[in-house]
Short mmCIF file of C-alpha atoms in Angstrom, two decimals:
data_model
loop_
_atom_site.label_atom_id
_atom_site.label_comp_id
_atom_site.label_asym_id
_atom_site.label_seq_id
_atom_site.Cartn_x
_atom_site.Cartn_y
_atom_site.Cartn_z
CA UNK C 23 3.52 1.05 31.30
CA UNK C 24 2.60 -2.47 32.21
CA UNK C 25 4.72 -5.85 32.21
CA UNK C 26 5.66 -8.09 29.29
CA UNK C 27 4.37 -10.34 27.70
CA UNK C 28 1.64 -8.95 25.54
CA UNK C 29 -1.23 -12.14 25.33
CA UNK C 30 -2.42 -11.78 21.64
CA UNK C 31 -5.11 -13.30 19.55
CA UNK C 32 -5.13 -13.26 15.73
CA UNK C 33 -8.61 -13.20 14.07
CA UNK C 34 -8.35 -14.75 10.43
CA UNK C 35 -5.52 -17.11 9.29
CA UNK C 36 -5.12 -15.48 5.42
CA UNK C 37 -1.83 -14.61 4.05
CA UNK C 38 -1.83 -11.68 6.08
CA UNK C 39 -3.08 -13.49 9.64
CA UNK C 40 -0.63 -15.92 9.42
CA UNK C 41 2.37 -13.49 8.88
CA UNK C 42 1.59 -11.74 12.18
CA UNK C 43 1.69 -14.48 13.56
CA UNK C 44 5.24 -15.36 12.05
CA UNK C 45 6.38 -12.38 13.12
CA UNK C 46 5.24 -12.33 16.77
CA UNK C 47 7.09 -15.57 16.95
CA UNK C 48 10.13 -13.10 17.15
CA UNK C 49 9.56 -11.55 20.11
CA UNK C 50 10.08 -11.84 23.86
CA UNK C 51 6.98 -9.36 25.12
CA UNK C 52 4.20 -10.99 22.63
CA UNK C 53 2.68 -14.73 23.74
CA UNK C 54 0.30 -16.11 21.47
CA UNK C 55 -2.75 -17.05 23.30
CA UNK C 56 -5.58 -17.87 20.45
CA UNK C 57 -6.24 -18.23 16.67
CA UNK C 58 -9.32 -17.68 14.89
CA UNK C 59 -10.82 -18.43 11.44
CA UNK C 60 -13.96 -19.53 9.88
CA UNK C 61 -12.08 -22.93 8.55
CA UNK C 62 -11.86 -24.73 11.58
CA UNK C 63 -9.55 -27.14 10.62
CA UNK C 64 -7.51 -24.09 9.16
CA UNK C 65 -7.82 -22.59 13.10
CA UNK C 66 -6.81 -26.32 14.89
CA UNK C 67 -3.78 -26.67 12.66
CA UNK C 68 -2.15 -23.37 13.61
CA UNK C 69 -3.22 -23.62 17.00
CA UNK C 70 -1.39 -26.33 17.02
CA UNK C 71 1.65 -24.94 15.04
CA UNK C 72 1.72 -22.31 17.77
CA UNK C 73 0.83 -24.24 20.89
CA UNK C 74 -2.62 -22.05 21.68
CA UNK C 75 -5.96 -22.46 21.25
CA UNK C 76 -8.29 -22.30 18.31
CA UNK C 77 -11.57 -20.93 17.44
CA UNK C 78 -14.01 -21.08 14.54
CA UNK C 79 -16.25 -18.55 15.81
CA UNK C 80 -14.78 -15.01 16.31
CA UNK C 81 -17.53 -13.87 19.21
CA UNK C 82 -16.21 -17.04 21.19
CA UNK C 83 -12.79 -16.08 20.88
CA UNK C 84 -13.53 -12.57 22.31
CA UNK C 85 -15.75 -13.43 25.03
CA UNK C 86 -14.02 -16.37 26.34
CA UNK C 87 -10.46 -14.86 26.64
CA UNK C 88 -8.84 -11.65 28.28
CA UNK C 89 -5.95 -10.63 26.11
CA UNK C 90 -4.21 -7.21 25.77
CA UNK C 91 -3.74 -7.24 21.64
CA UNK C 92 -5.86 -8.53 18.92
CA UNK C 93 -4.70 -8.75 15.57
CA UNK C 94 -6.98 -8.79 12.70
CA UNK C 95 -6.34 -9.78 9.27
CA UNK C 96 -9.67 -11.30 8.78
CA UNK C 97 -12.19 -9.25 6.12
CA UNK C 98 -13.88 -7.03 7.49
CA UNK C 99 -17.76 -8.21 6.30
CA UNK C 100 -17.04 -11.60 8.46
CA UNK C 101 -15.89 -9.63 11.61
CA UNK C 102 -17.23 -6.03 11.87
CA UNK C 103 -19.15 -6.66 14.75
CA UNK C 104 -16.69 -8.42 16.93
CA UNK C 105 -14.20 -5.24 15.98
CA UNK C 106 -16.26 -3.44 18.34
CA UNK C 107 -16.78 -6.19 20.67
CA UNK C 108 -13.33 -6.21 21.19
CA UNK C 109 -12.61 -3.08 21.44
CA UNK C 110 -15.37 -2.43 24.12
CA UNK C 111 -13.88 -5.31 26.31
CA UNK C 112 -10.98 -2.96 25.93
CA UNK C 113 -8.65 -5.11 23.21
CA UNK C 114 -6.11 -3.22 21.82
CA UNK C 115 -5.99 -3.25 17.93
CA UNK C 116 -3.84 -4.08 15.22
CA UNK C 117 -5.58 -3.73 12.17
CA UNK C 118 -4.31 -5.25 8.71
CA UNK C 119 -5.16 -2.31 6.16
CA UNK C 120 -7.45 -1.25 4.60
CA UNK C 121 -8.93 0.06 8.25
CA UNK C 122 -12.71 -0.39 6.76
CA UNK C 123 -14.90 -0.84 4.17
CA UNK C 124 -15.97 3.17 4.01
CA UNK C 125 -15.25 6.08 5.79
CA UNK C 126 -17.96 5.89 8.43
CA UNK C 127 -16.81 2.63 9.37
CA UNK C 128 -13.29 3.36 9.83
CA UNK C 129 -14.89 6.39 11.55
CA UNK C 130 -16.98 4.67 13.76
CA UNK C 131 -13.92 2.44 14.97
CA UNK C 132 -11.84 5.42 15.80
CA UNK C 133 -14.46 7.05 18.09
CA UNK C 134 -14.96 3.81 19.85
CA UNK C 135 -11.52 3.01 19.85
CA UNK C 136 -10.91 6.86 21.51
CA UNK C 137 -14.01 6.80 23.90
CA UNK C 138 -12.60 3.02 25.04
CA UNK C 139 -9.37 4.18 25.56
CA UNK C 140 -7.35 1.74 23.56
CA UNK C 141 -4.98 1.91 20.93
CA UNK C 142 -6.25 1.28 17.53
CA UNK C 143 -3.43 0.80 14.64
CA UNK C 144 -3.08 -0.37 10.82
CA UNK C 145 -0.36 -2.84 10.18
CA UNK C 146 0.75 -0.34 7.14
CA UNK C 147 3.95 -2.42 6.40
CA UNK C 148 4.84 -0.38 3.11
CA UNK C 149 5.54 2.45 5.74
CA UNK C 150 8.73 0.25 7.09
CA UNK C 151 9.99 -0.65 3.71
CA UNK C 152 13.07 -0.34 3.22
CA UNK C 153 12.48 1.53 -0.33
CA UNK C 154 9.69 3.65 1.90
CA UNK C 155 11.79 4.65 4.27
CA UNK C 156 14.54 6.15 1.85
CA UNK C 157 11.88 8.18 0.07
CA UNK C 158 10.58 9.69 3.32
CA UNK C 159 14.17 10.47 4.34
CA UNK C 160 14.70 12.33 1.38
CA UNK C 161 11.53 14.31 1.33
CA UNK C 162 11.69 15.13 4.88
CA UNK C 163 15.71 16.70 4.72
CA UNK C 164 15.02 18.40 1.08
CA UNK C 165 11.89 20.19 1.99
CA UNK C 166 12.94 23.40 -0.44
CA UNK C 167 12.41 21.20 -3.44
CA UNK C 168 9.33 21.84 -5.51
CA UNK C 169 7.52 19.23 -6.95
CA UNK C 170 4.70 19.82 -9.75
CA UNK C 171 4.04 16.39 -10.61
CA UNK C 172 3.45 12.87 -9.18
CA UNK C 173 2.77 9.92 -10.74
CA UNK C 174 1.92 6.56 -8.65
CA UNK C 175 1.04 3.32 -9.60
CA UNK C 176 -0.48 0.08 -7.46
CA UNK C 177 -1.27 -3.78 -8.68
CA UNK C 178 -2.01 -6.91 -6.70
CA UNK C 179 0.65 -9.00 -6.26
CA UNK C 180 1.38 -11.79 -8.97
CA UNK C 181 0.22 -14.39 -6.15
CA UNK C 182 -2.78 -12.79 -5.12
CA UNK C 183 -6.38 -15.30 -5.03
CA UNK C 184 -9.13 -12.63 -5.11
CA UNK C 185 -11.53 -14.62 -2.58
CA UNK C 186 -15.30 -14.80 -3.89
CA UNK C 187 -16.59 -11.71 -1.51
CA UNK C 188 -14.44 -9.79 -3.53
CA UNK C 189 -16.92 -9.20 -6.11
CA UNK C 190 -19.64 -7.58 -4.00
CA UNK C 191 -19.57 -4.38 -3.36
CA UNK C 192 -21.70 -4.40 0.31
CA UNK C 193 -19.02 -7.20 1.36
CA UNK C 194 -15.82 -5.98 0.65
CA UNK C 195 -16.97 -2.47 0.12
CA UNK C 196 -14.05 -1.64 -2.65
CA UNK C 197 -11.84 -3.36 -5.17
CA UNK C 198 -8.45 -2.37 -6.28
CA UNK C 199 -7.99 1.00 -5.24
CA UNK C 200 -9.37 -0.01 -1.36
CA UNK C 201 -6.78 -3.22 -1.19
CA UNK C 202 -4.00 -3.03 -3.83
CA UNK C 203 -3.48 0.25 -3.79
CA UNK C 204 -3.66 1.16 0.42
CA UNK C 205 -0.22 1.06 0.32
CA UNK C 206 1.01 3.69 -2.28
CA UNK C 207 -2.23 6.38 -1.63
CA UNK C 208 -0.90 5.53 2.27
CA UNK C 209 3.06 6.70 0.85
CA UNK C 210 0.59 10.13 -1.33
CA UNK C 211 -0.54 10.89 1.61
CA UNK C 212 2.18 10.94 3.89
CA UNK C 213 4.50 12.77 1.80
CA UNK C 214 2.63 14.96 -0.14
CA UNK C 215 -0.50 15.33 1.92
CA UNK C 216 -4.42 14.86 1.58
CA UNK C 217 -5.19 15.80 -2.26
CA UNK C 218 -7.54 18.89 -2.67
CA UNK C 219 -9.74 17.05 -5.05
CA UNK C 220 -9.74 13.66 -6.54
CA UNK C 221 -11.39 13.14 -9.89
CA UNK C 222 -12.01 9.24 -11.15
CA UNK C 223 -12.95 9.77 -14.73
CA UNK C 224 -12.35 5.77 -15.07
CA UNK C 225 -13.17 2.81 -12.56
CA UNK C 226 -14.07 -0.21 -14.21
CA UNK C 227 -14.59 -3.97 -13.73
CA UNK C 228 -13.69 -6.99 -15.80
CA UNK C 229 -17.84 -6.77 -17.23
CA UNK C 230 -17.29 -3.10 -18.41
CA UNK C 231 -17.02 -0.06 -16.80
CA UNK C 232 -18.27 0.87 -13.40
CA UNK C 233 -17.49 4.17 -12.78
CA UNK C 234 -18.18 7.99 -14.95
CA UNK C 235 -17.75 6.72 -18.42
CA UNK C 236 -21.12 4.66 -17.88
CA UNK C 237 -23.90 6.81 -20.08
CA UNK C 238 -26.56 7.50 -17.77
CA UNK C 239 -25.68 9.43 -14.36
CA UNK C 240 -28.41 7.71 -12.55
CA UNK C 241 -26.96 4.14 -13.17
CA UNK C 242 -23.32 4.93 -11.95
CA UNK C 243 -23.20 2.78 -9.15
CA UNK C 244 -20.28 1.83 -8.13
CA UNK C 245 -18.86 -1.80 -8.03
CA UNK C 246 -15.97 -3.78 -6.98
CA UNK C 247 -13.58 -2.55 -9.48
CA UNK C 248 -10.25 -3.95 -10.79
CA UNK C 249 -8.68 -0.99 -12.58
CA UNK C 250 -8.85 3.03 -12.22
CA UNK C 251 -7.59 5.91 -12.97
CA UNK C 252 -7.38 8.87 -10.65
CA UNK C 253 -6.04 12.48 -11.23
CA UNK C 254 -5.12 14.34 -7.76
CA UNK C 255 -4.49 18.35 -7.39
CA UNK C 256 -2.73 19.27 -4.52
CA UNK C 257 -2.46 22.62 -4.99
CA UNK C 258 -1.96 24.91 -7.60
CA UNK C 259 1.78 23.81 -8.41
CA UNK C 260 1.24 19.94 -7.99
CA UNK C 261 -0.96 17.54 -9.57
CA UNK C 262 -0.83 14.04 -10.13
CA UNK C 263 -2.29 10.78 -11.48
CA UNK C 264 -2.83 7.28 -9.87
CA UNK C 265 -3.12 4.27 -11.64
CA UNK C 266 -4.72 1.21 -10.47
CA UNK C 267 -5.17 -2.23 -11.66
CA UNK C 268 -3.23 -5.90 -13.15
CA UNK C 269 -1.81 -4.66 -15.96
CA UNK C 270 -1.21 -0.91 -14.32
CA UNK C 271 2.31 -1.41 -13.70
CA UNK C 272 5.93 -2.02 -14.65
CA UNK C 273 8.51 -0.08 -12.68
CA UNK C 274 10.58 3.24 -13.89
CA UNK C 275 12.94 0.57 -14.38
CA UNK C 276 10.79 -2.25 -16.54
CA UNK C 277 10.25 -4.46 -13.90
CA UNK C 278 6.78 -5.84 -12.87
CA UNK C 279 6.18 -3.71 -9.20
CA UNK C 280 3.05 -4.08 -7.01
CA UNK C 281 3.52 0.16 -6.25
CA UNK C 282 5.42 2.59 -7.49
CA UNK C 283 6.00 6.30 -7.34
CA UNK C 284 7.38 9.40 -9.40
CA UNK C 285 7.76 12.82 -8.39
CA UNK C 286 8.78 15.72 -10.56
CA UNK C 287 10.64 18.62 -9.00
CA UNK C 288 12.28 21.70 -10.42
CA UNK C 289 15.93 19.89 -10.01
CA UNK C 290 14.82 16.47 -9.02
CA UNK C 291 13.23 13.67 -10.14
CA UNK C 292 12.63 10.96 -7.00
CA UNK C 293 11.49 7.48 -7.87
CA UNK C 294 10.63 4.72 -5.16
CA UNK C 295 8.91 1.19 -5.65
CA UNK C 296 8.99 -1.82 -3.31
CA UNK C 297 12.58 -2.84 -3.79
CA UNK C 298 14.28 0.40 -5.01
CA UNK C 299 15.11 4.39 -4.71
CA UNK C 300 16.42 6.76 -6.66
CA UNK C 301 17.10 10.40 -7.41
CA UNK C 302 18.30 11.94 -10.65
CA UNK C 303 19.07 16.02 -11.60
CA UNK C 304 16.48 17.63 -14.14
CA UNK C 305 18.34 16.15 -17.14
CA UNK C 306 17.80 12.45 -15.70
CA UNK C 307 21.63 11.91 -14.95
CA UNK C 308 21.16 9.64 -11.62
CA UNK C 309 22.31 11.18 -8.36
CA UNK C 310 21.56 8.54 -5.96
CA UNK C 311 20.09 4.68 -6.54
CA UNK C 312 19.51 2.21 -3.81
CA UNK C 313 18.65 -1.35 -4.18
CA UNK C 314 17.11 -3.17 -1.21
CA UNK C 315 16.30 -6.91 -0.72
CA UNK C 316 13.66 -6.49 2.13
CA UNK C 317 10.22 -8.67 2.41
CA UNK C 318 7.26 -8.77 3.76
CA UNK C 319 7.77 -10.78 7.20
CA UNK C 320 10.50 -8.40 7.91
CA UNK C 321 8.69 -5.32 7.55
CA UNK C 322 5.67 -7.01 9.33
CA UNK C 323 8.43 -7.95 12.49
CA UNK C 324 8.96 -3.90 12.48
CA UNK C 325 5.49 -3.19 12.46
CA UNK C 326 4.80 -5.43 15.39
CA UNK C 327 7.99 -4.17 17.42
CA UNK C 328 6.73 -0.70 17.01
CA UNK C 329 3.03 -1.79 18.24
CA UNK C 330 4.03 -3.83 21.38
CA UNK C 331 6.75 -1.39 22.33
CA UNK C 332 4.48 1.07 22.08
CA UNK C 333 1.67 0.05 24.60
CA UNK C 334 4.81 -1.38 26.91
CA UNK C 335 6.54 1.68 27.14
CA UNK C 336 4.21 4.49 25.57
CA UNK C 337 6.33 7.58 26.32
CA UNK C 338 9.37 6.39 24.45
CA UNK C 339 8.18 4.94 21.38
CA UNK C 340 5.61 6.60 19.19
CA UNK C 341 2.74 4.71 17.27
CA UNK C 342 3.83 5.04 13.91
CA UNK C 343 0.35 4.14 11.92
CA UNK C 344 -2.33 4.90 14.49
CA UNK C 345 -5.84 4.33 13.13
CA UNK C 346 -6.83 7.93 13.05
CA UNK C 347 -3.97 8.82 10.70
CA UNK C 348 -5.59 6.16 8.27
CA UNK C 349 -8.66 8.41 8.13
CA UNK C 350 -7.30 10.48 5.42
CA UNK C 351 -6.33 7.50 3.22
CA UNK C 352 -10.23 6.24 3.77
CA UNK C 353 -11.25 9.90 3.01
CA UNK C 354 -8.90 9.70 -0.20
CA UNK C 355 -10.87 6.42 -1.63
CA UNK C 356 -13.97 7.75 -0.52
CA UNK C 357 -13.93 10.80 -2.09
CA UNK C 358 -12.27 8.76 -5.35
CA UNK C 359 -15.11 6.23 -5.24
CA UNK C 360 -17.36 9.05 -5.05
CA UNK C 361 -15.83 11.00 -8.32
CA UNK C 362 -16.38 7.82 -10.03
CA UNK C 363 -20.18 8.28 -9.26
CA UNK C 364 -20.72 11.40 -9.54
CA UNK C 365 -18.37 12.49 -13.00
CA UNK C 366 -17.11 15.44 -11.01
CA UNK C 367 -13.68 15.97 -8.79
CA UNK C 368 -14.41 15.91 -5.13
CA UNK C 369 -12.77 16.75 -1.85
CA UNK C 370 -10.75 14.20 -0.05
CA UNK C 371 -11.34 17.16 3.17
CA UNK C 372 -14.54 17.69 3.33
CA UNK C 373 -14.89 14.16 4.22
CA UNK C 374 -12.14 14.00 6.20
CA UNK C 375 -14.07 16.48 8.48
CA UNK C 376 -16.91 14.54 9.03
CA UNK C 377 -14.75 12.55 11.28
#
């Protein structure tokens, strides 16, 4: 346990950078100490904003301060290298998802993060929605039902700007399934556990398809893609399908949803998106249906409050998105990414365990 405040430093000022930072705002045991972005006049106007001081260059923002937290929301191709950095001077992390471009890289930062001694976490905000939150309730004190079918869906946002690194692969090392869809193979994951085998028998771009359906084997290499399709087994009882892309996506309910998610029991069928829950009986007569008016900075607040209370007092609050849980999400696109290449399913585990 040490004192308050936590001193923290946020490293890119993107949508996502400057939300933390909104959030921290909230609370007594964070002070913010330094901003960093590659648009330096970006980085001096929310220094400014936030009384600190403000950095173009992410290795001089590591090496010339001593903070406890650093919060990244920068991609990942612009500040790989100073991840580490900061880690070895012994930073703890707060990392906006996805956690890396592949699974060696997330990898790599968990070791380091283990061997350093710090705490390395995603800022997975879907897991403190509202909507989130209800379906994991629900799951957790029904555990008897059976379920033999999911269905999920993920889109970007109607306001998202896909930045130019986007479209290169080595850069941002995955498209839609890597960023739009973190959140809702994050919720698979957690409530349904690491698929068996993935199989991506479509991953394609806005030029024409990327992925399996291309016609020779030795040419499917894989690019940043924009939609997919993904079929998940489970187990012998449940199977599923993911679907990924712009136009992926209305709601159970009609409405335009960045995620949502269906799952078929014997007696139930559960459906949660970002704003919503519900539960109806085999025959579809509704049981339960909750409506939630949530946002982003709110569940970003609860992220951070359950990050700095964690590393202030460790033994009473658990870290509910450390980085090493993440793995399994990386070893979920991985494995996907790798389907797409290869025509055949693959196995989400077997890459987990090269971890």
């Amino acid at each position: 346990m040490r004192e308050s405040p936590l001193k923290i430093a946020v490293l890119g000022l993107n949508d996502t950078g400057r939300l933390m930072l909104e959030a921290a705002k909230g609370f007594d045991y964070f002070t913010i100490a330094a901003v960093g972005d590659n648009d330096t006049n970006l980085a001096q106007q929310v220094a400014k904003e936030h009384n600190c001081a403000a950095y173009d260059d992410y290795r001089q923002l590591i090496i010339q301060n001593q903070i406890d937290c650093l919060f990244v929301a920068a991609p990942l191709h612009s500040c790989a290298e100073y991840l580490k950095m900061a880690i070895k001077k012994k930073f703890h992390i707060l990392k906006a998802p996805p956690l890396a471009r592949n699974f060696s890289e997330a990898a790599e930062f968990v070791k380091l993060s283990q061997n350093e001694g710090i705490t390395l976490a995603v800022a997975n905000i879907d897991r403190f929605a509202q909507s989130s939150l209800a379906a994991r309730g629900y799951f957790l004190q029904n555990p008897a039902e059976q379920y033999f079918l999911v269905l999920a869906a993920g889109r970007p946002s109607s306001e998202t700007q896909q930045a130019k690194w986007r479209n290169d692969p080595v850069l941002a090392g995955g498209g839609v399934l890597l960023y739009e869809c973190w959140g809702i193979i994050d919720q698979i994951s957690l409530n349904f556990g690491l698929p068996q085998q993935v199989y991506c028998p479509v991953l394609s771009t806005v030029e024409g398809v990327a992925g399996s359906t291309a016609p020779d084997r030795q040419q499917r290499l894989y690019l940043t893609e924009d939609s997919a399709i993904v079929t998940m087994k489970f187990n012998d009882t449940l199977s599923g399908n993911l679907l990924a892309g712009r136009a992926a996506v209305a709601s159970s309910t009609g409405n335009q949803r960045q995620k949502w998610l269906i799952a078929q029991g014997q007696d139930t069928l559960v459906r949660c998106d970002d704003k919503s829950f519900e539960v109806a009986d085999s025959r579809g007569k509704q049981l339960r249906r909750d409506e939630f008016d949530d946002d982003c900075l709110g569940r970003m607040k609860m992220t951070l409050e359950n990050f700095g209370s964690h590393l202030l007092w460790p033994d009473k609050n658990h870290l509910v998105s450390p980085a090493a849980d993440n793995l399994k999400n990386m070893a979920f696109i991985e494995a996907t990414y790798l389907s797409a290449r290869t025509g055949m399913p693959e196995q989400p585990g077997r890459i987990l365990k090269m971890a």
